[in-house]
mmCIF file of C-alpha atoms in Angstrom:
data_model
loop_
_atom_site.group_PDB
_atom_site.id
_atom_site.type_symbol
_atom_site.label_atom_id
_atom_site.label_comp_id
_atom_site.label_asym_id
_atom_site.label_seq_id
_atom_site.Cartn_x
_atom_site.Cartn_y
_atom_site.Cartn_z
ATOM 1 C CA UNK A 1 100.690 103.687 97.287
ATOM 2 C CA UNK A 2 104.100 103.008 96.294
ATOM 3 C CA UNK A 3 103.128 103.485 92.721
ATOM 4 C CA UNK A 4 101.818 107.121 93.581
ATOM 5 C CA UNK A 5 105.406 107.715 95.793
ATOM 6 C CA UNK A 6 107.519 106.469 92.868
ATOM 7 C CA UNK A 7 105.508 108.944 90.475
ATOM 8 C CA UNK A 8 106.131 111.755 92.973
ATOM 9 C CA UNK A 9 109.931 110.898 92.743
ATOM 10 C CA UNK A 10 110.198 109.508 96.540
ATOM 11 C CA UNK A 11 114.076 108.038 96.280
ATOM 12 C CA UNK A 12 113.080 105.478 98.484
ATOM 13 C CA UNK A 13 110.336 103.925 96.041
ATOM 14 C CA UNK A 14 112.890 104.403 93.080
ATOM 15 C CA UNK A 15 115.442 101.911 94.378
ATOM 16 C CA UNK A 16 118.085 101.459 91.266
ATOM 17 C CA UNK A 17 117.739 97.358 92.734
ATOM 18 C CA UNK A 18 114.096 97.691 91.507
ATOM 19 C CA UNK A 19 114.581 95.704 87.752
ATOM 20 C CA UNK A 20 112.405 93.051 85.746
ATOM 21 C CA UNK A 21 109.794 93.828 83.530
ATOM 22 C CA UNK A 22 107.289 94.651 85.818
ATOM 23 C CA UNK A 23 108.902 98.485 86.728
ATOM 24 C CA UNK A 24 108.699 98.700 82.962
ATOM 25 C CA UNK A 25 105.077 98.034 82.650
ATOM 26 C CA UNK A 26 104.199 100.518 85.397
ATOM 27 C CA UNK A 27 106.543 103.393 84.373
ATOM 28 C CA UNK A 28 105.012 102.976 80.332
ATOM 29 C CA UNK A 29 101.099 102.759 82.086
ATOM 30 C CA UNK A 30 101.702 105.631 84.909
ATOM 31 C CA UNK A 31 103.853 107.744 83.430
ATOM 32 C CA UNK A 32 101.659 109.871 81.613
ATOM 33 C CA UNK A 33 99.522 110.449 84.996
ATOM 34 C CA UNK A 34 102.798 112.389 86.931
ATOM 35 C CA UNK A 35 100.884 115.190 86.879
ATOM 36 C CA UNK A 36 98.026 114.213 88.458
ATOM 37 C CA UNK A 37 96.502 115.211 91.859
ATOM 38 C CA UNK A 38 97.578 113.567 94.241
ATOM 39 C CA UNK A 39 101.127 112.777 92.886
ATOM 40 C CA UNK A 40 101.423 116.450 93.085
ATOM 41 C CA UNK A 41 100.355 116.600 96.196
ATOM 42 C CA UNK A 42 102.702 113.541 97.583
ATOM 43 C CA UNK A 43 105.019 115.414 95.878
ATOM 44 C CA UNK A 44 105.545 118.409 98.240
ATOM 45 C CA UNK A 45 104.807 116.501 101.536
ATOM 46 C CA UNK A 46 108.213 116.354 103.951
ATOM 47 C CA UNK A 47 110.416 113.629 103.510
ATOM 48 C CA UNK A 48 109.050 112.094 106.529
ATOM 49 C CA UNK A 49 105.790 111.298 105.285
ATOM 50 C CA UNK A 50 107.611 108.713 102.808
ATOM 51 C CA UNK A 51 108.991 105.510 103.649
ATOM 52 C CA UNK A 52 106.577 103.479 106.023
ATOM 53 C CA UNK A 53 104.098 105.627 106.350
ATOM 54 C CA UNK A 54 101.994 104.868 103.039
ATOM 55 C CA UNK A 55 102.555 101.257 104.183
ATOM 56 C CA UNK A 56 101.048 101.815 106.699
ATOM 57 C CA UNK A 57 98.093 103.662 105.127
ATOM 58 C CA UNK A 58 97.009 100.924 102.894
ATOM 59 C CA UNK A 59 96.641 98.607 105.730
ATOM 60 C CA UNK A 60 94.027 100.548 107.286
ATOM 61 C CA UNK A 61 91.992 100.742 103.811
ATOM 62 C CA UNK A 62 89.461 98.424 102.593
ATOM 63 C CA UNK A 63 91.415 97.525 99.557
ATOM 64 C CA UNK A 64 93.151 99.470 96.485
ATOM 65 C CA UNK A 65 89.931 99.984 94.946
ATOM 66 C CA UNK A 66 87.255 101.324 97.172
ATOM 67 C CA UNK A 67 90.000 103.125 99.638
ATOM 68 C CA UNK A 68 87.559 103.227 102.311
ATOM 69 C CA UNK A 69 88.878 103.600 105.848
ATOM 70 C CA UNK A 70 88.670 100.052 107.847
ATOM 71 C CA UNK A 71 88.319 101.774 110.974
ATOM 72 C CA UNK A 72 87.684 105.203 111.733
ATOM 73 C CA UNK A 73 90.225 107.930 111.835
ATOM 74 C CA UNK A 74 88.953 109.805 114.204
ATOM 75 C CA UNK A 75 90.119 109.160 116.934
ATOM 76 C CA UNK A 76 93.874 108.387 114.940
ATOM 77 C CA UNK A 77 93.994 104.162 115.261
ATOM 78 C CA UNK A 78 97.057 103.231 116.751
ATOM 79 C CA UNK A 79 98.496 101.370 113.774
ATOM 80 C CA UNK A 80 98.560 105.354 112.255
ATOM 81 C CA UNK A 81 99.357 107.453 115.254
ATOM 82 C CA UNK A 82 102.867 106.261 115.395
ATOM 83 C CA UNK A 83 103.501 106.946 111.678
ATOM 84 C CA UNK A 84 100.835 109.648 110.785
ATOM 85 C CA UNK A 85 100.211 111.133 114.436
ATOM 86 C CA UNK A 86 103.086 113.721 114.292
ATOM 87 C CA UNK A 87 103.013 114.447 110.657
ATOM 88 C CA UNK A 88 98.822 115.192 110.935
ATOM 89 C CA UNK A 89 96.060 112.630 110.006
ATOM 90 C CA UNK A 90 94.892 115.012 107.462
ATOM 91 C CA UNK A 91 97.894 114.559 105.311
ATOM 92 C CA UNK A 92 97.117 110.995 104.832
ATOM 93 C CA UNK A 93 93.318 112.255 104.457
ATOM 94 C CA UNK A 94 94.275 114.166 101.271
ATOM 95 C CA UNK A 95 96.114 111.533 99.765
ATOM 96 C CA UNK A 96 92.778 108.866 100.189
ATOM 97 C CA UNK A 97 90.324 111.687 98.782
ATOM 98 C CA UNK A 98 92.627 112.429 95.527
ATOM 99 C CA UNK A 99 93.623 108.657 94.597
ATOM 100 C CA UNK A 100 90.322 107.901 93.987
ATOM 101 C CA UNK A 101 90.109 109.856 90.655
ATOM 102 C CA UNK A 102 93.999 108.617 90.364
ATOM 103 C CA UNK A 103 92.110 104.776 90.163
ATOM 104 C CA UNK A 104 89.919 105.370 88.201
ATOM 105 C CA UNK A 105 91.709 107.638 85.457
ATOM 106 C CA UNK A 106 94.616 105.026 85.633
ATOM 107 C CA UNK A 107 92.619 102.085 85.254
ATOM 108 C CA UNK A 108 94.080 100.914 87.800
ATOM 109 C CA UNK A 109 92.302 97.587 88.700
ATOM 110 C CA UNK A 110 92.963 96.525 85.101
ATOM 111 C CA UNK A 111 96.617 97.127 85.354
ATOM 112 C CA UNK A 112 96.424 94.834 88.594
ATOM 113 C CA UNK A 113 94.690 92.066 86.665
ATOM 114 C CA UNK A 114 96.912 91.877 83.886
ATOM 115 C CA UNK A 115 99.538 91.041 86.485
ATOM 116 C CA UNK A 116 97.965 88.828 88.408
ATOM 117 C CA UNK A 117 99.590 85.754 87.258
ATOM 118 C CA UNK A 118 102.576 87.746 88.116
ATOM 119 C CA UNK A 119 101.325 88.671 91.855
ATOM 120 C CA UNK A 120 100.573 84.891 91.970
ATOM 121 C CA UNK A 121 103.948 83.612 91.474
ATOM 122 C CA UNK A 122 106.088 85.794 93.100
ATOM 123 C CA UNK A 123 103.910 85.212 96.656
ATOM 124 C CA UNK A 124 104.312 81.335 96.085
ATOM 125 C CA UNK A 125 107.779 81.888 96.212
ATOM 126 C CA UNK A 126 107.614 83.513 99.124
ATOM 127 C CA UNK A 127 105.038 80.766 100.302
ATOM 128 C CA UNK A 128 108.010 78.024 100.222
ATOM 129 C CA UNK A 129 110.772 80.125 101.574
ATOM 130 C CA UNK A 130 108.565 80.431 104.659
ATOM 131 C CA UNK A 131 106.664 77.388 104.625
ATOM 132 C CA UNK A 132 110.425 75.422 104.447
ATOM 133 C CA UNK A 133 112.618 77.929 106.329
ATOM 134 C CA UNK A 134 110.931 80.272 107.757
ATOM 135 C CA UNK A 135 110.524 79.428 111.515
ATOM 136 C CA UNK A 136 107.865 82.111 112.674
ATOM 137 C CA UNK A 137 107.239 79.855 115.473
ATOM 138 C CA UNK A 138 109.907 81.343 117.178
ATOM 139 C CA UNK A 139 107.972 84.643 117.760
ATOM 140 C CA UNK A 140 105.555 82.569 119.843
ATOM 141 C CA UNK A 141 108.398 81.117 122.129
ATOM 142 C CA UNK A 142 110.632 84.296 121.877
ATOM 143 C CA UNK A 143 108.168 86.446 123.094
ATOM 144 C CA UNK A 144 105.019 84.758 124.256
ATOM 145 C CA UNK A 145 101.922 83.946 121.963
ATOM 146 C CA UNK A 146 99.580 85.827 120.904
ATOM 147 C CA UNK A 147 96.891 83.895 119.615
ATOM 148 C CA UNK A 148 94.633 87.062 118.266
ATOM 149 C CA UNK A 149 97.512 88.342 115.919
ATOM 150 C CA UNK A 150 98.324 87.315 112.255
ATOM 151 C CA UNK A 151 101.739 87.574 110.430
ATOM 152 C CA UNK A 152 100.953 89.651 106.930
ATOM 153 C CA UNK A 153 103.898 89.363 104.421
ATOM 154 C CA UNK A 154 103.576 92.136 102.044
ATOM 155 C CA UNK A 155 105.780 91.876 98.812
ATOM 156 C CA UNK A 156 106.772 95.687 97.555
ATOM 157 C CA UNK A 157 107.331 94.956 94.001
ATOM 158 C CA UNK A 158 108.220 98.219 93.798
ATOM 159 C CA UNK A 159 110.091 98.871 97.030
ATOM 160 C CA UNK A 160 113.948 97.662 96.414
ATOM 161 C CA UNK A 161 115.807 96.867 99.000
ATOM 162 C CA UNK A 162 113.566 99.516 101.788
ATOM 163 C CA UNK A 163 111.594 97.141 103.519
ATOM 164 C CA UNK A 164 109.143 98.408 106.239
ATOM 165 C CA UNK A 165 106.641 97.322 109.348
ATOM 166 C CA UNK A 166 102.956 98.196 110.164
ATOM 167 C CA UNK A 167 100.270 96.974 112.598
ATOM 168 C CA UNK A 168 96.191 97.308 112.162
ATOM 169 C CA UNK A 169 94.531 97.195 115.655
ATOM 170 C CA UNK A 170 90.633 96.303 115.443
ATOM 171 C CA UNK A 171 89.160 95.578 119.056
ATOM 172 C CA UNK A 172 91.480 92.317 120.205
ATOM 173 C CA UNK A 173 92.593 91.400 117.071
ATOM 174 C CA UNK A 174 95.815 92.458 115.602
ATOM 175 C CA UNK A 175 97.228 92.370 112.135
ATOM 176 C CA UNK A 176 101.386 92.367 112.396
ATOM 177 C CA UNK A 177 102.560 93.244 108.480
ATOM 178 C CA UNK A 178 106.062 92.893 107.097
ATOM 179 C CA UNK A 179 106.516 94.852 103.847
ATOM 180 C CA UNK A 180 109.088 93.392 101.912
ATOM 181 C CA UNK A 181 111.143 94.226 99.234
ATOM 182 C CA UNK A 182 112.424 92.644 96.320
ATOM 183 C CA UNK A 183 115.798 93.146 95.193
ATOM 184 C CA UNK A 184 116.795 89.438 94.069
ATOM 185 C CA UNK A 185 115.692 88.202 90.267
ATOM 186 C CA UNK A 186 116.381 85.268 88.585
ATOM 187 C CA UNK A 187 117.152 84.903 84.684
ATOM 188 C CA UNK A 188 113.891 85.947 83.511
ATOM 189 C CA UNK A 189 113.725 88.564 85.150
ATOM 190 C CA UNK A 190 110.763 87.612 88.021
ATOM 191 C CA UNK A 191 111.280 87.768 91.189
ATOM 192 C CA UNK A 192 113.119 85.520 93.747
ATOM 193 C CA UNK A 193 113.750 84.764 97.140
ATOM 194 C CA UNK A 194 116.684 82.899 99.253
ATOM 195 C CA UNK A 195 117.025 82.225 103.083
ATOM 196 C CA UNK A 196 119.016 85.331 103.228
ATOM 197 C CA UNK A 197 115.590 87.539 103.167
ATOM 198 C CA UNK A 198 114.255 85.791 106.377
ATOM 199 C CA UNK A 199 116.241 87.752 108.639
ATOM 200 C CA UNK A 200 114.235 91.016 106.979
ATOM 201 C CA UNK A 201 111.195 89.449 107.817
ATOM 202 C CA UNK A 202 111.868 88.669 111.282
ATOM 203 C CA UNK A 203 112.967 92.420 111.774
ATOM 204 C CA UNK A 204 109.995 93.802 110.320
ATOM 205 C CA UNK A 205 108.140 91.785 112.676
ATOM 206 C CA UNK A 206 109.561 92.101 115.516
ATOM 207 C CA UNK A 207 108.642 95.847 115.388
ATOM 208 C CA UNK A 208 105.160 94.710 115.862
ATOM 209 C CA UNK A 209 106.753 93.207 119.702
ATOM 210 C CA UNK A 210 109.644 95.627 120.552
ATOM 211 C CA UNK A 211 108.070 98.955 119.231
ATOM 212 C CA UNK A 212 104.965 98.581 122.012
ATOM 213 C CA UNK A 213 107.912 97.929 124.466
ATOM 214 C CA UNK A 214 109.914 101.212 123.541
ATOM 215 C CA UNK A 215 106.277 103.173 123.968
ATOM 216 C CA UNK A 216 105.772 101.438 127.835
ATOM 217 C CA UNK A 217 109.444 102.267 128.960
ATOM 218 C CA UNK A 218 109.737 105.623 127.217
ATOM 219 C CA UNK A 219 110.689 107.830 129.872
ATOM 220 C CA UNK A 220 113.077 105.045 131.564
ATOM 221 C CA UNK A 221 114.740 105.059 128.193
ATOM 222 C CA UNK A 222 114.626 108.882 127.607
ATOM 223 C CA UNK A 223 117.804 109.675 129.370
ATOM 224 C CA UNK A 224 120.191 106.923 127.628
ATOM 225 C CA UNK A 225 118.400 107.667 123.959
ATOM 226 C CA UNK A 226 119.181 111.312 124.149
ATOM 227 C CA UNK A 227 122.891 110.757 125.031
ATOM 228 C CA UNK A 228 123.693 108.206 122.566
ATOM 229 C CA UNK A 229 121.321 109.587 119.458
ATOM 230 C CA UNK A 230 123.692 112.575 118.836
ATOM 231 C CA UNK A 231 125.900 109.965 117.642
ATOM 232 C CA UNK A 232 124.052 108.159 114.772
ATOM 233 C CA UNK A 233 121.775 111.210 114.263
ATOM 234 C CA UNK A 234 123.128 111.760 110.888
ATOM 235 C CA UNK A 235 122.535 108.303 109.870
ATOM 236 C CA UNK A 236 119.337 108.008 111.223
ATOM 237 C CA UNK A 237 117.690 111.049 109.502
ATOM 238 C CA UNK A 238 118.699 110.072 106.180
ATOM 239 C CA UNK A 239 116.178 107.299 106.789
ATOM 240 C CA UNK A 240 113.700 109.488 108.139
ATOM 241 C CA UNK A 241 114.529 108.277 112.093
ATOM 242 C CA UNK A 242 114.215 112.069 113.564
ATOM 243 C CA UNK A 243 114.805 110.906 117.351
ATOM 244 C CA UNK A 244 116.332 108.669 119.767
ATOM 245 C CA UNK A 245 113.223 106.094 120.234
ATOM 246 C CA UNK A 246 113.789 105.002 116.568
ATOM 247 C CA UNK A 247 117.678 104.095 117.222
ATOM 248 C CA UNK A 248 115.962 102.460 120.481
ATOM 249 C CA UNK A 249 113.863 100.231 118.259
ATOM 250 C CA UNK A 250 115.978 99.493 115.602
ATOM 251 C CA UNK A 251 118.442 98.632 118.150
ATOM 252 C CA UNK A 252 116.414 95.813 119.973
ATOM 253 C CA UNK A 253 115.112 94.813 117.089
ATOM 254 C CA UNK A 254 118.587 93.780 115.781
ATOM 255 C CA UNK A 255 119.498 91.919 118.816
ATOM 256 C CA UNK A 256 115.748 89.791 117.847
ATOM 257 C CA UNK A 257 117.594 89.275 114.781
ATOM 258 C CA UNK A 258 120.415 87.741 116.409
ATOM 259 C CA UNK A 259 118.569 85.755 118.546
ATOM 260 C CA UNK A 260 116.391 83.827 115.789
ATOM 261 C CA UNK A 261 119.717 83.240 113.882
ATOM 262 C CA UNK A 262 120.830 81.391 117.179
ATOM 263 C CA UNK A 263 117.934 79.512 116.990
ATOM 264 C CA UNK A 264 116.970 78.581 113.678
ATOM 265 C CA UNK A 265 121.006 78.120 112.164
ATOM 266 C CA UNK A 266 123.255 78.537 114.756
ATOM 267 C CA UNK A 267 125.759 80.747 117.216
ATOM 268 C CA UNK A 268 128.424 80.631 113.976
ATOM 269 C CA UNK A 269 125.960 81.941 111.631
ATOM 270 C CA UNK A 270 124.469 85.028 114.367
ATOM 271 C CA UNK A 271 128.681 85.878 114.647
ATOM 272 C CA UNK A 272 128.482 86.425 110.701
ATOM 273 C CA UNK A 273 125.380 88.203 110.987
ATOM 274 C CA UNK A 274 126.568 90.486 113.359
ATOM 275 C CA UNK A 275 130.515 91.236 111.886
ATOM 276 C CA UNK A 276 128.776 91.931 109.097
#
């Protein structure tokens, strides 16, 4: 997916922090496929069907192959009716039916094996920043557990610095992803990670907690949302956040942020966090 969005010229899958060698391999191997279907199609969607919503697209498929829907669409699953469900299911219907020629005239899946060593190392990495410093323990006490939902960390090789959130729902399980970026590279070129991501990843998944919230106490919130969203509303847009329950979110979530920094390194370190 965020192959097809950068082909289609999406600014938010052509981050100028994307750099290495990899963007290089997939602009010489895609290029010549710009006209195709569906990055034609992608092409003249709204802005608004950008950013998290292929994200959250590819969660709900089988795999980048096959593209087969893990759950049905019909009725919309909740992991797509918050992204999809205003936009219209059969935009993101259009885009499954014409990448499946796009896979196959691409040759894809080879691309994706000749980087696999690549995949490999940049998600042990991302293995060790967690697995020393990552803390996701403190979702469990900070908002309760939940002992039928995973944490999927995503890396967007592609994605820059726009990191995203998406949840897949099957009966009483639930899948809780964090799509992050990758804007940090070390000499070579590959890419890297420092502590300084962690508070991305805690946002992105606390939208899997607060976001649920925001839905409960919509109408309560209605009233304060509406009065203060004239006020960011320019901001917000420009990142595809078309009304006040976004700011809503966004806004919680940030205080979540705060909170783990408390936790994990301290009130000195949340003050930073916040002046900054």
């Amino acid at each position: 997916m965020s192959i097809i969005y950068r082909l289609a010229g999406n600014n938010e899958y052509n981050q100028p922090t994307v750099k290495g060698s990899y963007v290089g391999d997939v602009e010489k191997h895609f290029a010549p496929y710009k006209e195709h279907p569906v990055v034609k199609y992608v092409s003249k969607l709204p802005v608004r069907c950008g950013f998290n919503k292929p994200m959250a697209l590819a969660v709900h498929l089988t795999d980048a192959f096959t593209l087969k829907e893990r759950v049905s669409f019909k009725p919309i699953p909740p992991g797509l009716k918050n992204s999809w469900g205003s936009i219209g299911i059969g935009n993101a219907r259009k885009i499954i039916e014409k990448s499946h020629s796009f896979v196959e005239e691409t040759r894809f899946k080879e691309f994706i094996e000749t980087h696999q060593d690549l995949y490999e190392q940049t998600e042990n990495r991302m293995r060790e920043l967690i697995r020393k410093d990552g803390r996701l323990e403190w979702f469990d006490n900070f908002f309760g557990p939940r002992p039928n939902a995973t944490f999927n960390l995503i890396i967007g090789m592609l994605n820059g610095g726009c990191n995203y959130h998406a949840d897949f729902d099957k009966g009483d399980t639930k899948e809780m992803y964090c799509f992050l970026g990758v804007w940090l590279y070390d000499q070579d070129g590959l890419p890297r990670f420092d502590k300084s991501v962690l508070t991305t990843v805690v946002h992105e998944f606390a939208h899997s907690y607060v976001n649920p919230l925001v839905g409960v106490y919509y109408k309560d919130l209605q009233k304060a949302g509406k009065k203060l969203f004239p006020r960011v509303k320019d901001q917000m847009k420009r990142q595809a956040y078309n009304d006040w329950s976004f700011m809503i979110s966004e806004s919680i979530v940030g205080v979540c942020e705060v909170c783990y920094i408390i936790e994990t390194q301290g009130p000195d370190v949340a003050k930073m966090h916040i002046e900054k």
